[in-house]
Structure formats: C-alpha cells, structure tokens
Amino acid sequence: MEVIEGIADLKRERRHLKEPVGFVPTMGYLHEGHMSLVRRAKKENSTAIVSIFVNPTQFGPKEDLDKYPRDVPRDLEMLEKAGAEIVFTPMAQEIYPEGFCTWVDVEKVTENLEGAHRPGHFRGVATVVAKLFNLVEPTRAYFGQKDAQQVVVIKRMVGDLNMGTSIVVCPTIREWDGLAMSSRNSYLSIQERRAAPVLYRSLLLGRKLWEQGERNPDDIRKEMAGLIEKEPLASVSYISVADPETLAEIDTIKGKALVSLAVNIGKTRLIDNITLGE
Ligand code: PAF
C-alpha cells in the first residue's frame, strides 16, 4: 500500500494504475461502514484508492472541524489489512491554495434536510468531491446510504457536469443495537450512546406504520417525533418524508419515500434514514 500526500505524486502514480479504479473518499477515523465501501471497491475494481481528508469547507463556523476525530496511523493499518492499493492524504493548503475561489454549487437538492440546517455544507462536499474525482479519475466511487442527501447531491453533480465516474451506493452499516456507524458516534458519552439507537427505532416505527397502510407523512412524522421525545437526551432537528430523488417533501406516500432525520443526542448531531417501498 502506498501513502501519497502530494497532488503531483498522485497524478504521476495514477498513470500506471491498473484499471478499473475504485475510489472511497473519506474524512478518516475509519469504522466498519467505511471498510465495507473499501471491500466493495476492492471486489469490483483492479485498484482501490482511499482518500483521508477532513475537508474544512464542509464545516460551518460553529461546527466541529477542530474536534473532528482523527487517527491516521490507525486508519492506515486498517486500510493496509483491507488491501487498499493507494491512500491519498492531502494537506488542506494543497487542496485549497491561497486565492482559491472556485466552487461547485448543486442547487435544489441541497435546499432541504441537512442543506437547510447546515448552510454551505454541500457546497464544500461537492467542491472537494469534484476536486478528488479530477485527481483520482475513478471508474467508480463508493458512498454510504447513511448520508442519503450527500449521495443525491453527488449523483446530481456527476450527471450535470458529465463526470465519467459511476456512483455506487452501499448500505448503512449498523451497530448491534441499530445505531448507524459514524465517526461522530465517538463524541457520545456512555449515557448518550445508550440513547442514540432511538434514531433507528423511530425509523423502524415509521416503516411499521407504512407497512400497516399509513400513507400520510404528517402522521408518520408525528409518531416518530413522539417516540424520540420520550428519550430525555434526544431532541429532534427534523424528520422528513421525501422523494428519494428530488428530496422534495411528499404529501401522500405513493411510491418510494426516503424517511430521514437528524437528532441531537446531547450536543452531538446524528443523522439516519431508511427508504420505504424499496
Ligand atoms: O462523507 C464524507 O466523509 C465526506 O463528506 C466526503 C464525501 C469524504 C467529502 O469530504
């Protein structure tokens, strides 16, 4: 496994790689969710490239950029074991040099959900992913369904800008009690960790109501919120029942619906989702 920090080195190396190339962009502090993407990239391609870069432009001024968990030596050990061929670990100064002023702004699908609560977040995500795609030139890139809106935004960007990379979406990996794996779970205290599976429990309640024939998103949201409110450490940021492609809220569920939510557990904001009708 080769660890490359510089853009020029990556570009040089890229010319000699065996095609197809599978790419897993990450912000590090890897967990089983990331590793499932790496394994899939390995399986479906001749070369697997992983990037580790805590992208400053996708964090708002009051967000957790400074305390975002980092452990690159441990990440590299995990990636070596998983058989990744290349790990790209660029420095922020090289990704965003002095005078940087070009952004990728995906409209509409960034207006709701996380986009409404984290202004500028998806501009940062789309810009860095576009840059990484330009550098890595992947055949396929792997993203987790846990970040459902991110997946919609990246697919839109790739389509709109005629990028040649196929986007592969992989299932959310969960802890034994249903909590979706996330690097931010490491912020949770013992009590908060015990409270955190309430997100998944509320999603399962949403699914159960839908299975029983409920098609009114307001009623589903109300029941889900009621369940979360019973957990003293949890407070709902939003619960959404939306079209999985446009992310517009749905009036009546007819086909597929993306049920997604953000909940603060103590000071930690967690997100999760399921798709109805899949
Ligand atoms: O999902 C993430 O970890 C990040 O948003 C990504 C895609 C690596 C861009 O920084």
Coordinates of C-alpha atoms and ligand atoms in Angstrom, one line a residue:
M1 CA 0.0 0.0 0.0
E2 CA 1.3 3.4 -1.0
V3 CA 0.5 6.5 1.0
I4 CA 0.6 9.7 -1.1
E5 CA 0.4 13.2 0.3
G6 CA 1.1 15.4 -2.7
I7 CA -1.1 16.1 -5.7
A8 CA 1.8 15.9 -8.2
D9 CA 2.8 12.4 -6.8
L10 CA -0.8 11.2 -7.0
K11 CA -1.1 12.3 -10.6
R12 CA 2.2 10.6 -11.5
E13 CA 1.2 7.4 -9.9
R14 CA -2.3 7.5 -11.4
R15 CA -0.9 7.0 -14.9
H16 CA 0.4 3.5 -14.0
L17 CA -2.6 2.1 -12.1
K18 CA -4.5 -1.0 -13.3
E19 CA -8.0 -0.1 -14.5
P20 CA -10.7 -0.1 -13.3
V21 CA -10.0 2.2 -10.3
G22 CA -12.4 2.2 -7.4
F23 CA -12.3 5.2 -5.1
V24 CA -13.5 5.7 -1.5
P25 CA -13.4 9.3 -0.3
T26 CA -13.3 9.6 3.5
M27 CA -12.6 12.0 6.3
G28 CA -10.8 9.3 8.2
Y29 CA -11.4 7.9 11.7
L30 CA -12.5 4.8 9.8
H31 CA -15.1 2.4 11.0
E32 CA -16.8 -0.7 9.6
G33 CA -19.1 1.5 7.4
H34 CA -16.0 2.9 5.6
M35 CA -14.4 -0.6 5.4
S36 CA -17.5 -2.1 3.7
L37 CA -17.0 0.6 1.0
V38 CA -13.3 -0.3 0.7
R39 CA -14.1 -4.0 0.4
R40 CA -16.7 -3.4 -2.3
A41 CA -14.2 -1.1 -4.2
K42 CA -11.6 -3.9 -4.0
K43 CA -14.0 -6.5 -5.2
E44 CA -15.3 -4.6 -8.2
N45 CA -12.0 -2.9 -9.4
S46 CA -8.4 -3.8 -10.1
T47 CA -7.1 -0.8 -7.9
A48 CA -8.7 0.6 -4.8
I49 CA -7.8 4.2 -3.8
V50 CA -9.0 5.7 -0.5
S51 CA -8.6 9.4 0.4
I52 CA -8.4 10.7 4.0
F53 CA -9.1 14.4 4.2
V54 CA -11.0 16.3 6.8
N55 CA -12.5 18.8 4.4
P56 CA -12.6 22.2 6.2
T57 CA -15.1 23.8 3.7
Q58 CA -17.9 21.5 4.6
F59 CA -18.0 22.5 8.2
G60 CA -19.9 25.6 9.3
P61 CA -18.2 28.2 11.6
K62 CA -19.8 26.8 14.7
E63 CA -19.4 23.1 13.7
D64 CA -16.9 20.5 14.9
L65 CA -13.9 20.9 12.4
D66 CA -11.4 21.3 15.2
K67 CA -12.5 18.4 17.3
Y68 CA -13.4 16.1 14.4
P69 CA -11.8 12.7 15.4
R70 CA -8.6 11.9 13.7
D71 CA -6.3 8.8 13.9
V72 CA -4.4 8.4 10.6
P73 CA -2.0 5.7 11.8
R74 CA -4.9 3.5 12.8
D75 CA -6.7 4.3 9.5
L76 CA -3.6 3.3 7.5
E77 CA -3.3 0.0 9.4
M78 CA -7.0 -0.8 8.7
L79 CA -6.6 0.1 5.0
E80 CA -3.4 -1.9 4.7
K81 CA -5.2 -5.0 6.1
A82 CA -8.1 -4.4 3.8
G83 CA -5.7 -4.4 0.8
A84 CA -6.2 -0.8 -0.5
E85 CA -3.5 -0.1 -3.1
I86 CA -3.3 3.7 -2.5
V87 CA -4.2 6.1 0.3
F88 CA -4.2 9.8 -0.6
T89 CA -3.8 12.1 2.4
P90 CA -3.5 15.6 1.1
M91 CA -2.9 18.8 3.1
A92 CA -5.6 21.4 3.3
Q93 CA -3.1 24.0 1.9
E94 CA -2.7 22.0 -1.3
I95 CA -6.4 21.3 -1.8
Y96 CA -7.3 25.0 -1.0
P97 CA -4.3 27.0 -2.0
E98 CA -4.1 30.8 -1.5
G99 CA -6.6 32.6 -3.7
F100 CA -8.9 29.5 -4.1
C101 CA -12.3 30.8 -5.3
T102 CA -14.0 28.2 -7.5
W103 CA -16.9 26.3 -6.0
V104 CA -19.4 23.6 -7.1
D105 CA -22.8 24.6 -6.0
V106 CA -25.5 22.0 -6.6
E107 CA -28.9 23.7 -6.3
K108 CA -32.4 22.4 -5.4
V109 CA -31.5 19.0 -3.8
T110 CA -29.3 20.9 -1.3
E111 CA -32.2 23.1 -0.1
N112 CA -33.9 20.7 2.3
L113 CA -32.8 18.4 5.1
E114 CA -29.1 18.8 6.0
G115 CA -28.8 21.6 3.5
A116 CA -31.4 23.7 5.3
H117 CA -29.6 23.2 8.7
R118 CA -26.0 23.3 7.5
P119 CA -25.6 26.3 5.1
G120 CA -22.7 25.8 2.8
H121 CA -22.1 22.2 3.8
F122 CA -22.9 20.7 0.4
R123 CA -21.0 23.4 -1.5
G124 CA -18.0 22.2 0.5
V125 CA -18.8 18.5 -0.1
A126 CA -19.5 18.9 -3.9
T127 CA -16.4 21.0 -4.4
V128 CA -14.0 18.6 -2.6
V129 CA -15.5 15.5 -4.2
A130 CA -15.2 17.2 -7.7
K131 CA -11.6 18.0 -7.0
L132 CA -10.9 14.5 -5.7
F133 CA -12.6 13.0 -8.8
N134 CA -10.4 15.2 -11.0
L135 CA -7.3 14.0 -9.3
V136 CA -8.1 10.3 -8.8
E137 CA -10.1 9.9 -12.1
P138 CA -12.0 6.9 -10.6
T139 CA -14.0 4.5 -12.7
R140 CA -16.4 4.0 -9.7
A141 CA -16.7 5.9 -6.4
Y142 CA -18.3 4.4 -3.3
F143 CA -20.6 6.3 -0.8
G144 CA -22.7 5.1 2.1
Q145 CA -26.5 5.4 2.1
K146 CA -26.3 6.8 5.6
D147 CA -25.5 10.2 4.1
A148 CA -28.6 10.0 1.8
Q149 CA -28.6 13.6 0.8
Q150 CA -24.9 13.6 0.1
V151 CA -25.5 10.7 -2.3
V152 CA -28.3 12.6 -4.1
V153 CA -26.1 15.7 -4.4
I154 CA -23.0 13.8 -5.7
K155 CA -25.1 11.9 -8.3
R156 CA -26.7 15.1 -9.5
M157 CA -23.2 16.8 -9.7
V158 CA -21.8 13.8 -11.7
G159 CA -24.7 13.9 -14.1
D160 CA -24.9 17.6 -14.5
L161 CA -21.1 18.0 -15.1
N162 CA -20.8 14.9 -17.3
M163 CA -18.2 13.4 -15.0
G164 CA -17.2 9.9 -16.1
T165 CA -17.4 8.2 -12.6
S166 CA -20.1 5.8 -11.7
I167 CA -21.5 6.3 -8.2
V168 CA -22.0 3.1 -6.2
V169 CA -24.2 3.5 -3.1
C170 CA -23.6 0.9 -0.3
P171 CA -26.0 0.0 2.6
T172 CA -25.7 1.7 6.0
I173 CA -23.7 -0.4 8.4
R174 CA -25.2 -0.5 11.9
E175 CA -24.1 -1.4 15.4
W176 CA -25.8 -4.4 17.1
D177 CA -28.5 -2.1 18.5
G178 CA -29.2 -0.4 15.2
L179 CA -27.2 2.8 15.6
A180 CA -25.8 3.8 12.2
M181 CA -22.0 3.7 12.3
S182 CA -20.5 7.2 12.1
S183 CA -17.2 8.8 13.1
R184 CA -19.2 11.3 15.2
N185 CA -20.5 8.4 17.4
S186 CA -17.2 8.8 19.2
Y187 CA -18.4 12.1 20.7
L188 CA -21.2 10.3 22.7
S189 CA -20.9 9.7 26.4
I190 CA -21.9 6.3 27.8
Q191 CA -25.5 7.6 28.6
E192 CA -25.8 9.3 25.2
R193 CA -24.6 6.2 23.4
R194 CA -27.4 4.3 25.2
A195 CA -29.9 6.9 24.0
A196 CA -28.6 7.1 20.4
P197 CA -30.4 4.0 18.9
V198 CA -33.6 6.0 19.3
L199 CA -33.0 7.3 15.7
Y200 CA -33.2 3.8 14.2
R201 CA -36.1 2.8 16.5
S202 CA -38.1 5.8 15.2
L203 CA -37.3 4.9 11.6
L204 CA -38.5 1.3 12.3
L205 CA -41.6 2.8 13.7
G206 CA -42.1 4.8 10.6
R207 CA -41.6 1.7 8.5
K208 CA -44.1 -0.2 10.6
L209 CA -46.8 2.4 10.2
W210 CA -46.2 2.5 6.5
E211 CA -46.4 -1.4 6.4
Q212 CA -49.8 -1.1 8.2
G213 CA -51.0 1.1 5.5
E214 CA -50.3 4.7 6.8
R215 CA -49.6 7.0 3.8
N216 CA -49.8 10.4 5.5
P217 CA -46.2 11.7 6.1
D218 CA -47.5 14.1 8.8
D219 CA -48.9 11.2 10.9
I220 CA -45.7 9.2 10.4
R221 CA -43.6 12.2 11.4
K222 CA -45.8 12.8 14.5
E223 CA -45.5 9.2 15.7
M224 CA -41.7 9.2 15.1
A225 CA -41.2 12.5 16.9
G226 CA -43.4 11.2 19.9
L227 CA -41.1 8.2 20.3
I228 CA -37.9 10.4 20.2
E229 CA -39.3 12.9 22.7
K230 CA -39.6 10.1 25.2
E231 CA -35.8 9.9 25.2
P232 CA -34.6 12.8 27.6
L233 CA -31.2 13.2 25.9
A234 CA -32.6 13.4 22.4
S235 CA -34.0 16.4 20.6
V236 CA -35.3 16.3 17.0
S237 CA -33.8 18.7 14.4
Y238 CA -36.0 17.4 11.6
I239 CA -37.9 14.4 10.4
S240 CA -38.5 14.3 6.7
V241 CA -40.5 12.1 4.3
A242 CA -39.3 13.0 0.9
D243 CA -39.0 11.9 -2.7
P244 CA -35.7 9.8 -2.8
E245 CA -34.5 11.6 -6.0
T246 CA -35.6 15.2 -5.6
L247 CA -35.7 15.3 -1.8
A248 CA -38.9 17.3 -2.0
E249 CA -41.3 16.6 0.9
I250 CA -44.2 14.2 -0.1
D251 CA -47.9 15.0 0.6
T252 CA -49.1 11.4 0.3
I253 CA -46.8 8.4 0.0
K254 CA -47.5 6.6 -3.3
G255 CA -44.2 5.1 -4.4
K256 CA -40.8 5.1 -2.7
A257 CA -40.2 7.5 0.1
L258 CA -36.9 8.5 1.9
V259 CA -37.6 8.8 5.6
S260 CA -34.7 10.7 7.1
L261 CA -34.0 12.5 10.3
A262 CA -31.4 14.5 12.3
V263 CA -31.5 14.3 16.1
N264 CA -29.3 15.9 18.7
I265 CA -28.1 13.5 21.3
G266 CA -26.7 15.8 23.9
K267 CA -24.5 18.1 21.8
T268 CA -23.9 15.5 19.0
R269 CA -26.0 15.8 15.8
L270 CA -26.7 12.4 14.3
I271 CA -28.5 11.5 11.1
D272 CA -30.0 8.4 9.7
N273 CA -32.6 7.2 7.1
I274 CA -34.5 4.3 5.5
T275 CA -36.2 4.1 2.2
L276 CA -39.9 2.9 2.1
G277 CA -41.0 0.8 -0.8
E278 CA -37.6 -0.5 -1.8
Ligands
PAF1 O1 -18.8 11.5 3.7 C1 -17.8 12.0 3.9 O2 -16.9 11.5 4.7 C2 -17.4 13.4 3.3 O3 -18.5 14.2 3.2 C3 -16.6 13.2 2.0 C4 -17.5 12.6 0.9 C5 -15.4 12.4 2.2 C6 -16.2 14.6 1.4 O4 -15.4 15.3 2.3

